[in-house]
Amino acid sequence: MSLLVIGSTGTLGRQIVKKALNDGFQVKCLVRNFRKAAFLKEWGAELIYGDLTLTETIPVALHDITAIIDSSTTRINDLYNINEIDLKAKYILIEAAIKAKIKRYIFFSILNSYDYTNIPLVKLKLLIQKRLKKSKINYTIFNLSGFFQGIIPQYAVPILDDKSIWITNKLYSISYINTQDIAKVTIKSLSVTQFQKKILPLLGNESWNSFEIVELCEKISGKNAKITKIGINLLKLIRYITKFFQWTWNISERLSFIEILSKQSNYNISIKEILYILKIEPIEIESLEIYLSEYFEKIMTKLKEVKYEINNNNINQIDF
């Protein structure tokens, strides 16, 4: 089976490419910048020039492709162009896939997305999802919650840098999952007919709220966190104000994601049935504790090495 991965240089996309190559798939990556994607070629993937904003490049990229895995998303600094660019491009991609007789199409959306239809990016994903459901393509849509990788800049890095961690006054839990595990499930699902024309949740085995994550980071790193609380209503007010000025539109749209924090959602969805079908044991899905422990261990080891090198250099510079 030959795969075309879209969004292959992203946090999730690169893990999908790596897993697919390791499992023996022929992988092609649609990329805009060959230099930025050079590491994918080194792994063994074939790079194909394409840009979703240049729709004429899409059909050519589907030559000899069996399945499409779309892990791309709107660039955070371009949220106001999603209707003009991303939605149109994704529709054309789906139509091209139909004409090319693509056998599988995998798309990633957001868990409980129907609760957040006021968020432009979520609305975009729902429209794409609706188009896939109307098509005759054997699609699989995985609804995601949050990535382990997103926790690092939000919680771990501020603790290491002695900077404040900004936390809202709402304590709702999210079932974070490692992108490597998402990739594992995604690639295995390609050969499972039960997942065709299905929308499935894909999340971790345990839910965490902000304070629980902070406590975990403190325990593993041995450092105390500086916490700054901010109210949901204040964030909503800032979003309301920024909507009035074109130069602050992108700020407003980023703040729209606070709606996810201001609603209690059902994240207690089990993926045991999915794992059972894929013959993956729940224990194979990495826990947040293990992920953060490995991260802090690597960072602490690196810091010790740097400190050792600095001390040695200082000693060598002393004039005896």
Coordinates of C-alpha atoms in Angstrom, one line a residue:
M1 CA 0.0 0.0 0.0
S2 CA 1.3 3.5 -0.9
L3 CA 0.5 6.4 1.4
L4 CA 0.3 10.1 0.8
V5 CA 0.8 11.9 4.1
I6 CA -0.3 15.6 4.2
G7 CA 1.0 17.7 7.0
S8 CA 4.0 15.4 7.2
T9 CA 6.4 17.9 8.8
G10 CA 4.0 18.6 11.7
T11 CA 4.0 17.2 15.2
L12 CA 1.7 14.3 14.3
G13 CA 2.5 14.0 10.6
R14 CA 6.2 13.2 11.1
Q15 CA 5.3 10.4 13.6
I16 CA 2.8 8.9 11.1
V17 CA 5.5 9.0 8.4
K18 CA 8.1 7.3 10.7
K19 CA 5.6 4.6 11.8
A20 CA 4.5 3.9 8.2
L21 CA 8.0 3.5 7.0
N22 CA 9.0 1.3 9.9
D23 CA 6.0 -1.0 9.0
G24 CA 7.1 -1.3 5.4
F25 CA 4.7 1.1 3.7
Q26 CA 5.7 3.2 0.6
V27 CA 5.3 6.7 1.8
K28 CA 5.0 9.9 -0.1
C29 CA 4.9 13.3 1.6
L30 CA 3.2 16.4 0.1
V31 CA 5.5 19.3 1.0
R32 CA 5.9 22.9 0.2
N33 CA 9.5 23.2 1.3
F34 CA 11.9 20.4 0.4
R35 CA 14.7 21.8 2.7
K36 CA 12.4 21.8 5.7
A37 CA 11.2 18.2 4.9
A38 CA 14.7 16.9 4.2
F39 CA 14.6 14.7 7.3
L40 CA 11.6 12.8 5.9
K41 CA 13.6 11.9 2.8
E42 CA 16.5 10.7 5.0
W43 CA 14.0 8.4 6.7
G44 CA 13.1 6.9 3.4
A45 CA 10.0 8.9 2.3
E46 CA 9.5 10.3 -1.2
L47 CA 8.9 14.1 -1.2
I48 CA 6.4 15.5 -3.7
Y49 CA 5.9 19.2 -4.2
G50 CA 2.4 20.3 -3.4
D51 CA 0.6 23.1 -1.7
L52 CA -3.0 23.0 -0.6
T53 CA -3.2 26.7 -1.4
L54 CA -2.2 25.8 -5.0
T55 CA -5.0 23.4 -5.8
E56 CA -3.5 22.5 -9.2
T57 CA -0.7 20.6 -7.4
I58 CA -3.2 18.3 -5.6
P59 CA -4.3 15.8 -8.4
V60 CA -0.8 15.2 -9.6
A61 CA 0.3 14.1 -6.1
L62 CA -2.3 11.3 -6.0
H63 CA -0.7 9.3 -8.8
D64 CA -0.2 5.7 -7.7
I65 CA -1.5 6.4 -4.2
T66 CA -3.6 3.9 -2.3
A67 CA -4.5 5.8 0.9
I68 CA -4.4 9.4 2.1
I69 CA -3.6 10.4 5.7
D70 CA -4.4 14.1 6.2
S71 CA -2.7 15.4 9.4
S72 CA -2.5 18.9 8.2
T73 CA -4.1 21.9 9.9
T74 CA -4.5 25.6 9.5
R75 CA -1.4 27.7 10.4
I76 CA -2.1 29.5 13.6
N77 CA -1.2 32.8 12.1
D78 CA -3.6 32.5 9.2
L79 CA -6.9 31.5 10.9
Y80 CA -8.9 34.0 9.0
N81 CA -8.1 32.5 5.6
I82 CA -9.5 29.1 6.5
N83 CA -12.7 29.5 4.5
E84 CA -10.9 30.9 1.4
I85 CA -7.9 28.6 1.4
D86 CA -8.1 25.5 3.6
L87 CA -11.7 24.6 3.2
K88 CA -11.6 25.0 -0.6
A89 CA -8.3 23.1 -0.8
K90 CA -9.7 20.2 1.4
Y91 CA -12.8 19.9 -0.8
I92 CA -10.7 19.7 -3.9
L93 CA -8.4 17.1 -2.2
I94 CA -11.5 15.0 -1.4
E95 CA -12.8 15.3 -5.0
A96 CA -9.4 14.4 -6.4
A97 CA -9.2 11.4 -4.1
I98 CA -12.6 10.2 -5.4
K99 CA -11.5 10.5 -9.0
A100 CA -8.2 8.8 -8.2
K101 CA -10.1 6.0 -6.6
I102 CA -8.3 6.3 -3.3
K103 CA -9.1 3.2 -1.1
R104 CA -8.7 4.8 2.3
Y105 CA -8.8 8.4 3.6
I106 CA -7.9 9.2 7.2
F107 CA -8.7 12.6 8.7
F108 CA -8.1 14.0 12.2
S109 CA -10.7 16.1 13.9
I110 CA -11.3 17.3 17.5
L111 CA -13.1 15.3 20.2
N112 CA -16.6 16.6 21.0
S113 CA -16.2 19.1 18.1
Y114 CA -20.0 19.6 17.9
D115 CA -19.8 21.4 21.2
Y116 CA -17.4 24.1 19.8
T117 CA -18.9 25.1 16.4
N118 CA -18.2 28.8 17.2
I119 CA -14.5 28.1 16.8
P120 CA -13.5 28.6 13.1
L121 CA -10.9 25.8 13.0
V122 CA -13.3 23.4 14.6
K123 CA -16.1 24.5 12.2
L124 CA -13.7 23.9 9.3
K125 CA -13.0 20.3 10.4
L126 CA -16.7 19.6 10.8
L127 CA -17.4 20.8 7.3
I128 CA -14.6 18.6 5.9
Q129 CA -16.0 15.7 8.0
K130 CA -19.5 16.3 6.5
R131 CA -18.0 16.3 3.0
L132 CA -16.2 13.0 3.7
K133 CA -19.4 11.4 5.0
K134 CA -21.3 12.4 1.8
S135 CA -18.5 10.9 -0.4
K136 CA -18.1 7.3 -1.4
I137 CA -14.6 7.2 0.0
N138 CA -13.8 4.6 2.8
Y139 CA -12.9 7.3 5.3
T140 CA -11.9 7.0 9.0
I141 CA -12.0 10.1 11.1
F142 CA -10.2 10.1 14.4
N143 CA -11.3 12.6 17.0
L144 CA -8.4 13.7 19.1
S145 CA -8.2 15.5 22.5
G146 CA -4.7 16.7 23.3
F147 CA -1.0 15.7 22.6
F148 CA 1.6 15.0 25.2
Q149 CA 3.9 17.2 23.1
G150 CA 1.7 20.2 23.7
I151 CA 2.2 19.9 27.5
I152 CA 6.0 20.5 27.2
P153 CA 5.8 24.3 26.2
Q154 CA 2.7 24.9 28.3
Y155 CA 3.9 23.3 31.6
A156 CA 7.4 21.7 31.6
V157 CA 9.4 24.5 30.0
P158 CA 8.0 27.3 32.2
I159 CA 8.9 25.2 35.3
L160 CA 12.4 24.6 34.1
D161 CA 12.8 28.3 33.2
D162 CA 11.2 29.5 36.5
K163 CA 8.5 31.3 34.6
S164 CA 4.7 31.4 35.3
I165 CA 2.3 28.8 34.1
W166 CA -0.9 30.4 33.1
I167 CA -4.0 28.4 34.2
T168 CA -7.7 29.1 34.0
N169 CA -10.0 28.8 37.0
K170 CA -11.8 26.0 35.3
L171 CA -10.5 22.5 36.1
Y172 CA -11.7 20.3 33.3
S173 CA -9.8 17.1 32.4
I174 CA -8.3 16.2 29.0
S175 CA -7.2 12.7 27.9
Y176 CA -3.8 13.5 26.4
I177 CA -2.1 11.0 24.2
N178 CA 1.4 10.7 22.6
T179 CA 1.5 11.4 18.9
Q180 CA 3.5 8.2 18.5
D181 CA 0.6 6.2 19.8
I182 CA -1.8 8.0 17.5
A183 CA 0.5 7.1 14.6
K184 CA 0.6 3.5 15.8
V185 CA -3.2 3.3 15.8
T186 CA -3.6 5.2 12.5
I187 CA -1.3 2.9 10.5
K188 CA -2.8 -0.3 12.0
S189 CA -6.3 0.9 11.2
L190 CA -5.5 1.0 7.4
S191 CA -6.0 -2.8 7.3
V192 CA -9.1 -2.9 9.4
T193 CA -12.4 -2.9 7.5
Q194 CA -14.5 -2.3 10.7
F195 CA -13.0 1.3 10.8
Q196 CA -14.2 2.2 7.3
K197 CA -16.8 5.0 7.2
K198 CA -16.4 5.5 11.0
I199 CA -15.7 8.4 13.3
L200 CA -13.7 7.2 16.3
P201 CA -12.3 8.7 19.5
L202 CA -8.6 8.5 19.9
L203 CA -7.3 9.5 23.3
G204 CA -5.2 8.4 26.2
N205 CA -6.0 6.0 29.0
E206 CA -6.2 8.7 31.7
S207 CA -7.6 12.3 32.0
W208 CA -5.7 15.2 33.5
N209 CA -6.6 18.7 34.6
S210 CA -4.1 21.6 34.7
F211 CA -3.2 21.4 38.4
E212 CA -2.7 17.6 38.2
I213 CA -0.2 18.1 35.4
V214 CA 1.6 20.8 37.3
E215 CA 1.9 18.6 40.4
L216 CA 3.2 15.8 38.2
C217 CA 5.8 18.1 36.6
E218 CA 6.9 19.3 40.1
K219 CA 7.2 15.8 41.4
I220 CA 9.3 14.6 38.5
S221 CA 11.5 17.7 38.1
G222 CA 11.9 18.4 41.7
K223 CA 11.1 22.1 41.1
N224 CA 8.2 24.3 42.3
A225 CA 6.0 25.8 39.7
K226 CA 4.9 29.5 39.6
I227 CA 1.2 29.5 38.8
T228 CA -0.8 32.4 37.6
K229 CA -4.6 32.0 37.4
I230 CA -6.7 33.8 34.9
G231 CA -10.5 33.8 34.7
I232 CA -12.4 32.4 31.7
N233 CA -14.6 35.5 31.7
L234 CA -11.7 37.8 31.4
L235 CA -10.3 35.8 28.4
K236 CA -13.8 35.9 26.8
L237 CA -13.8 39.7 27.2
I238 CA -10.4 40.1 25.6
R239 CA -11.6 37.9 22.7
Y240 CA -14.7 40.1 22.3
I241 CA -12.6 43.3 22.2
T242 CA -10.1 41.9 19.7
K243 CA -12.8 40.9 17.2
F244 CA -13.4 44.6 16.4
F245 CA -9.9 45.3 14.9
Q246 CA -8.6 43.5 11.8
W247 CA -5.0 43.5 13.1
T248 CA -6.2 41.6 16.2
W249 CA -8.4 39.1 14.4
N250 CA -5.8 36.2 14.7
I251 CA -5.5 36.9 18.5
S252 CA -9.3 36.8 18.7
E253 CA -9.5 33.4 16.9
R254 CA -6.7 31.9 19.1
L255 CA -8.7 33.0 22.2
S256 CA -11.8 31.3 20.8
F257 CA -10.3 28.0 22.0
I258 CA -11.1 29.1 25.6
E259 CA -14.6 27.9 24.8
I260 CA -13.2 24.4 25.1
L261 CA -12.0 25.3 28.6
S262 CA -15.3 26.9 29.6
K263 CA -17.5 23.8 28.9
Q264 CA -17.6 20.5 30.7
S265 CA -17.1 17.9 28.0
N266 CA -17.2 14.1 28.2
Y267 CA -13.6 13.1 27.9
N268 CA -14.3 9.8 29.7
I269 CA -14.6 7.9 26.5
S270 CA -12.9 4.6 26.3
I271 CA -10.9 3.4 23.4
K272 CA -10.5 -0.1 24.7
E273 CA -12.7 -1.5 21.9
I274 CA -10.6 0.2 19.3
L275 CA -7.4 -1.2 20.8
Y276 CA -9.0 -4.6 21.1
I277 CA -9.8 -4.7 17.4
L278 CA -6.3 -3.5 16.5
K279 CA -4.8 -6.1 18.9
I280 CA -3.1 -3.3 20.9
E281 CA -2.9 -3.8 24.7
P282 CA -3.9 -0.6 26.7
I283 CA -0.6 -0.9 28.5
E284 CA 1.1 -0.2 25.1
I285 CA -0.4 3.3 25.1
E286 CA 2.2 5.4 26.9
S287 CA 1.2 7.1 30.1
L288 CA 1.8 10.8 30.8
E289 CA 4.0 9.9 33.8
I290 CA 6.4 7.9 31.7
Y291 CA 6.5 10.5 28.9
L292 CA 7.3 13.4 31.3
S293 CA 9.8 11.3 33.3
E294 CA 11.7 10.6 30.1
Y295 CA 11.6 14.3 29.0
F296 CA 12.8 15.7 32.4
E297 CA 15.5 13.0 32.6
K298 CA 16.9 14.0 29.2
I299 CA 16.7 17.7 30.0
M300 CA 18.4 17.3 33.4
T301 CA 21.1 15.1 31.9
K302 CA 21.8 17.7 29.2
L303 CA 21.9 20.5 31.8
K304 CA 24.5 18.5 33.9
E305 CA 26.6 18.0 30.8
V306 CA 26.5 21.7 29.9
K307 CA 27.3 22.7 33.5
Y308 CA 30.2 20.2 33.5
E309 CA 31.6 21.7 30.3
I310 CA 31.3 25.2 31.6
N311 CA 33.2 24.3 34.8
N312 CA 35.9 22.6 32.9
N313 CA 36.3 25.6 30.6
N314 CA 36.6 27.9 33.6
I315 CA 39.2 25.7 35.1
N316 CA 41.2 25.6 31.9
Q317 CA 41.1 29.3 31.6
I318 CA 42.7 29.8 35.1
D319 CA 46.3 31.0 34.7
F320 CA 48.5 28.9 37.1

